[in-house]
Amino acid sequence: MLTTPTLLIVVAVIAIYCLFSRKIEASIITLPMIFAGLGLLLGQLGLNLVDEHVEREVVHTLAEITLILVLFADASRVKGQSLRMSSGIPVRMLLIGMPLTILLGTLVARWVSPEASWALAFLVAAILTPTDAALGQSVVTNKNVPDRIGQTINVESGLNDGLALPVVLIAAIFAAGAQGMSEGMGNGHAPDNIALFAALQVILGPIAGIVVGFLAAKGLDIAVKRDWATEVAQGLYMLSVAVIAFFGAELIGGNGFISAFVAGLVFGNTSKSPVTYIHEFMEGEGQILTLLTFLVFGAVLAPIGFEHANIKTVVLAILFLTVVRMLPIWLSLTGSGLSSYEKLFLGWFGPRGLASILFALLVLEEFNIPGGDEIAACVVLTVLLSIVAHGLTANPLSNVFGRTNKKDLKS
């Protein structure tokens, strides 16, 4: 577990970050960059953050909890009116861009590693397709970014995690072959009907989210109106609702991540009470969870990625962050009315993070996948490159919108 010197270093860095948080947020340095780097440094110095026997489980649990809360909180900020005005853009990206990304990613992965099976190439593409809501927040909250662009990034990153999970599990079953089928998914058995499993995931997940989000919003309105709930308790209520939405969907065979996002969307647009406590929670406790996730990622998973990295994994990581993501998104947005810069912007800002980490851990824990070390290395390198590349470019590229708007006002 954490030693006293290691704990002191981590807490000291958190304190320094808090003191200069406004300056840091306005710069090209991001929170994930700082704490993934710190975790990597601590790992290289031999200062273990967690016991080596439970380290993967710690990363898995942290990533899952953080992703659930980020999805719920981000969705609660999406306003129904603005979403309806720009709904065609995220729909295009999810229904056209996402399948094209998986397809192109599969072809590229197979091209880079021709000795690997098509199933393994498909699995790598599926794991690296979903984008990260946490890493995209610096763009979404930037006042220079047009509302429809920010909302699109929020909705896409919120929904593609859940939509990708059935594809990831199906790809894992094929990649593992007969042995993976026998080992199964957590309870010892793979789904008997893959098509039914995928359909239930994407149908029951949203249904659970709608029900939980609506009932939770109405319950909160009643409690606030009758002055039953304190403001502090409302923050805990949000945390409870997000977790209920996730596990409620999982209980009935739906996708928990989709449910958490949809529940947040319904909750934020149904509740008549101010939901500022959600934003306050994510800016406080939520940020702590995010930084801990990237801290442990840098300390535990990054060394594994570097150990098994090779030229193929590096090439794949670069291609998945650029061509594999940007070309399908550009094609999906053809005829959408967006400018070329907006299409390139949406294509570039598809950062990889929590979802890819979580899916890789899930697959490697549940299935006997050949080439598992290379998959882990590819995911780790892609996430590390994404943390740096998207972090460095977030504010500069977002500010281009601000300069463009000023020119339009003057002309």
XYZ file of C-alpha atoms in Angstrom:
411
model
C 0.000 0.000 0.000
C 0.982 3.685 -0.010
C 4.061 4.427 2.061
C 4.241 7.653 4.048
C 6.836 9.320 1.734
C 4.803 8.385 -1.363
C 1.579 9.663 0.191
C 3.321 12.893 1.179
C 4.559 13.433 -2.400
C 1.114 12.801 -3.910
C -0.699 15.091 -1.456
C 1.946 17.809 -1.868
C 1.503 17.778 -5.670
C -2.284 17.960 -5.226
C -1.853 20.961 -2.914
C 0.463 22.717 -5.398
C -1.970 21.991 -8.232
C -4.830 23.533 -6.207
C -2.821 26.696 -5.553
C -2.089 27.230 -9.243
C -5.187 25.532 -10.706
C -6.514 28.626 -12.513
C -3.128 29.314 -14.112
C -2.688 25.657 -15.070
C -6.172 25.391 -16.608
C -5.431 28.435 -18.774
C -2.173 26.893 -19.995
C -1.401 23.894 -22.195
C -0.830 21.725 -19.107
C -3.749 19.523 -18.017
C -4.573 17.609 -14.851
C -4.239 14.155 -16.513
C -0.806 15.140 -17.862
C 0.427 16.147 -14.416
C -0.808 13.124 -12.513
C -0.122 10.464 -15.146
C 3.405 11.871 -15.293
C 3.678 11.859 -11.506
C 2.463 8.267 -11.353
C 4.988 7.243 -14.008
C 7.780 8.992 -12.106
C 6.828 7.362 -8.799
C 6.637 3.974 -10.498
C 10.082 4.405 -12.043
C 11.499 5.406 -8.644
C 10.124 2.196 -7.161
C 7.628 3.995 -4.904
C 4.676 1.617 -5.238
C 1.254 3.243 -5.081
C -0.603 -0.026 -4.543
C 0.254 -3.620 -3.699
C 1.440 -5.490 -6.784
C -1.109 -8.270 -6.197
C -4.108 -5.952 -6.421
C -2.849 -3.181 -8.694
C -4.917 -4.113 -11.784
C -8.063 -4.406 -9.681
C -7.389 -0.960 -8.201
C -6.996 0.620 -11.651
C -10.115 -1.187 -12.876
C -12.265 -0.072 -9.942
C -11.008 3.518 -10.000
C -11.524 3.823 -13.764
C -15.031 2.341 -13.551
C -16.214 4.590 -10.711
C -14.683 7.693 -12.294
C -16.197 6.925 -15.690
C -19.678 6.398 -14.192
C -19.580 9.753 -12.375
C -18.082 11.657 -15.316
C -20.708 10.285 -17.706
C -23.588 11.167 -15.362
C -22.253 14.646 -14.521
C -21.402 15.550 -18.120
C -24.813 14.414 -19.347
C -26.575 16.517 -16.718
C -25.011 19.606 -18.328
C -26.411 18.828 -21.780
C -29.505 20.937 -22.286
C -32.358 19.407 -24.219
C -32.991 22.432 -26.419
C -29.424 22.820 -27.618
C -29.148 19.051 -28.027
C -32.213 18.970 -30.272
C -30.772 21.777 -32.396
C -27.502 19.913 -32.988
C -28.617 16.311 -32.484
C -27.860 15.381 -36.089
C -24.130 15.928 -35.575
C -23.513 13.473 -32.678
C -25.939 10.992 -34.284
C -23.847 11.034 -37.470
C -20.647 10.552 -35.475
C -22.097 7.666 -33.448
C -24.001 5.802 -36.149
C -21.696 6.451 -39.117
C -18.361 7.638 -37.773
C -18.025 5.049 -35.009
C -18.599 1.929 -37.174
C -16.298 3.366 -39.843
C -13.644 3.977 -37.178
C -13.846 0.374 -35.987
C -13.702 -0.876 -39.580
C -10.748 1.306 -40.555
C -9.049 0.548 -37.234
C -9.374 -3.179 -37.877
C -7.830 -2.825 -41.341
C -4.993 -0.663 -40.014
C -4.264 -2.998 -37.080
C -4.161 -5.964 -39.442
C -1.938 -4.048 -41.877
C 0.536 -3.122 -39.120
C 0.540 -6.685 -37.685
C -0.280 -9.057 -40.574
C 0.647 -12.072 -38.438
C -2.183 -11.274 -36.000
C -5.674 -12.658 -36.555
C -8.508 -10.519 -37.910
C -10.350 -11.074 -34.628
C -7.432 -9.621 -32.647
C -7.240 -6.624 -34.997
C -11.000 -6.131 -34.542
C -10.589 -6.260 -30.756
C -7.819 -3.639 -30.736
C -9.946 -1.339 -32.908
C -12.991 -1.764 -30.672
C -11.015 -0.999 -27.488
C -9.415 2.124 -28.962
C -12.528 3.582 -30.620
C -14.436 5.113 -27.651
C -13.420 8.598 -26.582
C -12.932 9.957 -23.067
C -15.323 12.456 -21.499
C -12.814 13.331 -18.755
C -9.986 14.212 -21.152
C -12.392 16.226 -23.322
C -13.608 18.485 -20.511
C -11.037 21.220 -21.119
C -12.521 21.648 -24.596
C -16.173 21.335 -23.573
C -15.825 23.994 -20.861
C -13.799 26.405 -23.016
C -16.000 29.474 -23.646
C -14.510 29.953 -27.116
C -15.825 26.601 -28.361
C -19.295 26.942 -29.964
C -22.081 25.353 -27.953
C -23.009 22.848 -30.654
C -19.398 21.638 -30.880
C -19.024 21.300 -27.114
C -22.368 19.512 -26.790
C -21.407 17.155 -29.620
C -18.133 16.175 -27.926
C -20.006 15.644 -24.653
C -22.749 13.476 -26.161
C -20.398 11.450 -28.351
C -17.950 10.668 -25.548
C -20.854 9.911 -23.221
C -22.586 7.407 -25.463
C -19.791 5.767 -27.437
C -18.352 4.108 -24.308
C -21.523 2.115 -23.776
C -22.072 1.437 -27.476
C -18.512 0.121 -27.795
C -18.697 -2.308 -24.868
C -20.850 -4.981 -26.584
C -18.564 -4.780 -29.630
C -15.476 -5.139 -27.394
C -16.889 -8.223 -25.671
C -17.971 -9.821 -28.946
C -14.514 -9.152 -30.428
C -12.884 -10.619 -27.304
C -14.925 -13.810 -27.631
C -13.792 -14.291 -31.217
C -10.183 -13.326 -30.424
C -9.981 -15.765 -27.513
C -11.456 -18.583 -29.570
C -12.766 -21.739 -27.957
C -10.767 -21.240 -24.771
C -12.145 -17.721 -24.297
C -15.684 -19.021 -24.845
C -15.257 -21.547 -22.067
C -13.733 -19.057 -19.651
C -16.556 -16.628 -20.241
C -17.308 -13.201 -18.908
C -17.037 -12.881 -15.169
C -19.670 -15.487 -14.261
C -17.927 -18.269 -16.130
C -20.019 -18.320 -19.305
C -19.962 -16.316 -22.504
C -23.379 -15.146 -23.768
C -25.271 -17.945 -25.507
C -26.684 -15.525 -28.053
C -24.249 -12.741 -28.948
C -26.773 -10.788 -31.035
C -29.344 -10.862 -28.224
C -26.701 -9.848 -25.695
C -25.679 -6.803 -27.769
C -29.310 -5.822 -28.398
C -30.209 -5.990 -24.697
C -27.136 -3.923 -23.814
C -28.113 -1.004 -26.056
C -31.894 -1.236 -25.430
C -32.185 -1.942 -21.716
C -29.338 0.413 -20.799
C -31.145 3.574 -21.981
C -34.465 2.345 -20.561
C -32.901 1.878 -17.128
C -31.266 5.313 -17.392
C -34.535 7.018 -18.311
C -36.440 5.405 -15.439
C -33.753 6.040 -12.818
C -33.046 9.596 -13.999
C -36.720 10.596 -14.115
C -37.663 9.102 -10.737
C -34.520 10.502 -9.106
C -35.234 14.025 -10.430
C -38.849 13.941 -9.232
C -37.770 12.600 -5.842
C -35.218 15.383 -5.446
C -37.743 18.068 -6.443
C -40.128 16.855 -3.743
C -37.351 16.756 -1.122
C -36.090 20.260 -2.000
C -39.576 21.755 -2.153
C -40.384 20.450 1.338
C -36.910 21.351 2.626
C -36.026 17.764 3.539
C -32.565 17.616 1.921
C -29.454 19.657 2.708
C -27.185 20.892 -0.094
C -24.431 18.511 1.005
C -26.856 15.597 0.886
C -27.894 16.566 -2.647
C -24.311 15.990 -3.796
C -24.306 12.531 -2.212
C -27.693 11.929 -3.835
C -26.186 12.545 -7.277
C -23.424 10.056 -6.527
C -25.974 7.449 -5.433
C -28.208 7.970 -8.477
C -25.291 7.568 -10.905
C -24.275 4.272 -9.289
C -27.890 3.045 -9.122
C -28.311 3.774 -12.827
C -25.164 1.802 -13.646
C -25.848 -1.288 -11.558
C -29.583 -1.174 -12.201
C -28.932 -1.548 -15.912
C -26.319 -4.264 -15.357
C -28.832 -6.173 -13.216
C -31.385 -6.414 -16.044
C -28.831 -7.093 -18.790
C -28.429 -3.519 -20.025
C -25.287 -1.466 -20.459
C -24.400 0.397 -17.272
C -22.352 3.123 -18.942
C -25.118 4.032 -21.382
C -27.549 3.981 -18.462
C -25.389 6.336 -16.379
C -25.147 8.835 -19.244
C -28.859 8.696 -20.112
C -29.799 8.956 -16.435
C -27.700 12.126 -16.126
C -29.266 13.543 -19.297
C -32.822 12.893 -18.046
C -31.999 14.014 -14.503
C -30.479 17.324 -15.613
C -33.384 18.148 -17.933
C -36.181 16.963 -15.618
C -35.238 18.313 -12.204
C -36.657 21.762 -11.458
C -34.129 22.238 -8.688
C -30.725 23.810 -9.457
C -28.141 21.094 -10.138
C -25.105 23.245 -9.388
C -24.055 20.731 -6.726
C -23.297 18.243 -9.513
C -20.812 20.630 -11.091
C -19.372 21.502 -7.687
C -18.943 17.811 -6.883
C -17.152 17.082 -10.160
C -14.886 20.105 -9.682
C -13.963 18.832 -6.194
C -14.399 15.157 -5.337
C -14.781 14.221 -9.008
C -11.441 15.775 -9.881
C -9.776 13.856 -7.073
C -11.097 10.597 -8.532
C -9.888 11.584 -12.003
C -6.402 12.509 -10.851
C -6.113 9.329 -8.758
C -7.124 7.257 -11.784
C -4.448 8.796 -13.990
C -1.938 8.691 -11.140
C -2.394 4.934 -10.696
C -2.514 4.478 -14.489
C 0.870 6.161 -14.821
C 2.378 4.148 -11.965
C 0.892 0.712 -12.689
C -0.044 0.375 -16.363
C 2.397 2.746 -18.078
C 5.483 0.644 -17.132
C 3.727 -2.455 -18.533
C 3.085 -0.584 -21.768
C 6.689 0.532 -22.079
C 7.982 -2.946 -21.292
C 6.046 -4.547 -24.156
C 6.125 -1.615 -26.575
C 7.623 -2.003 -30.030
C 7.541 -0.148 -33.320
C 4.174 -1.711 -34.216
C 2.447 -0.552 -31.037
C 3.856 2.971 -31.474
C 2.673 3.174 -35.097
C -0.769 1.864 -34.140
C -1.102 4.399 -31.313
C -0.251 7.301 -33.640
C -2.561 6.088 -36.410
C -5.502 5.522 -34.039
C -5.221 9.075 -32.742
C -5.027 10.582 -36.223
C -6.110 8.914 -39.468
C -8.227 6.128 -37.944
C -10.248 8.674 -35.962
C -10.263 11.774 -38.151
C -11.058 10.305 -41.576
C -14.258 8.454 -40.503
C -15.479 11.493 -38.533
C -14.867 13.753 -41.529
C -16.817 11.371 -43.779
C -19.674 11.070 -41.277
C -20.038 14.874 -41.134
C -20.135 15.404 -44.897
C -23.231 17.465 -45.678
C -23.743 18.441 -42.029
C -23.192 22.156 -42.653
C -20.091 22.266 -40.450
C -17.006 24.129 -41.624
C -13.830 22.256 -42.497
C -12.208 23.450 -39.269
C -15.151 22.228 -37.183
C -14.976 18.789 -38.812
C -11.228 18.581 -38.234
C -11.699 19.813 -34.670
C -14.307 17.136 -33.890
C -12.142 14.526 -35.576
C -9.047 15.467 -33.598
C -10.721 15.808 -30.213
C -11.504 12.169 -29.691
C -9.107 11.589 -26.773
C -8.594 8.036 -25.493
C -8.572 7.485 -21.770
C -10.703 5.867 -19.079
C -12.911 3.760 -21.360
C -10.022 2.225 -23.289
C -8.147 1.494 -20.041
C -11.254 -0.072 -18.519
C -12.079 -2.177 -21.579
C -8.508 -3.447 -21.911
C -8.426 -4.508 -18.257
C -11.850 -6.132 -18.565
C -10.853 -8.152 -21.617
C -7.462 -9.234 -20.267
C -8.995 -10.294 -16.940
C -11.933 -12.231 -18.408
C -10.438 -13.807 -21.538
C -7.300 -15.679 -22.458
C -6.353 -13.407 -25.345
C -3.251 -14.257 -27.391
C -0.983 -11.241 -27.605
C -2.513 -9.703 -24.488
C 0.724 -7.920 -23.565
C 0.866 -6.167 -26.930
C -2.777 -5.122 -26.596
C -2.022 -3.629 -23.186
C 1.032 -1.856 -24.597
C -0.949 -0.460 -27.525
C -3.707 0.860 -25.249
C -1.237 2.347 -22.752
C 0.798 4.104 -25.457
C -2.349 5.441 -27.154
C -3.703 6.833 -23.881
C -0.341 8.366 -22.908
C 0.048 9.998 -26.332
C -3.553 11.194 -26.136
C -3.047 12.726 -22.687
C -0.078 14.711 -23.996
C -1.247 15.555 -27.531
C -4.832 16.475 -26.689
C -3.752 18.243 -23.523
C -1.217 20.415 -25.336
C -3.609 21.321 -28.174
C -6.887 21.745 -26.250
C -6.669 25.448 -25.401
C -4.747 26.645 -28.503
C -7.141 24.980 -30.965
C -10.203 25.966 -28.927
C -9.084 29.593 -28.909
C -9.141 29.602 -32.729
C -12.938 29.693 -32.481
C -12.701 32.802 -30.305
C -10.457 34.611 -32.786
C -12.743 33.609 -35.657
C -15.810 34.942 -33.844
C -14.072 38.270 -33.187
C -13.214 38.624 -36.876
C -16.825 37.880 -37.818
C -18.071 40.555 -35.403
C -15.700 43.183 -36.847
C -16.563 42.394 -40.473
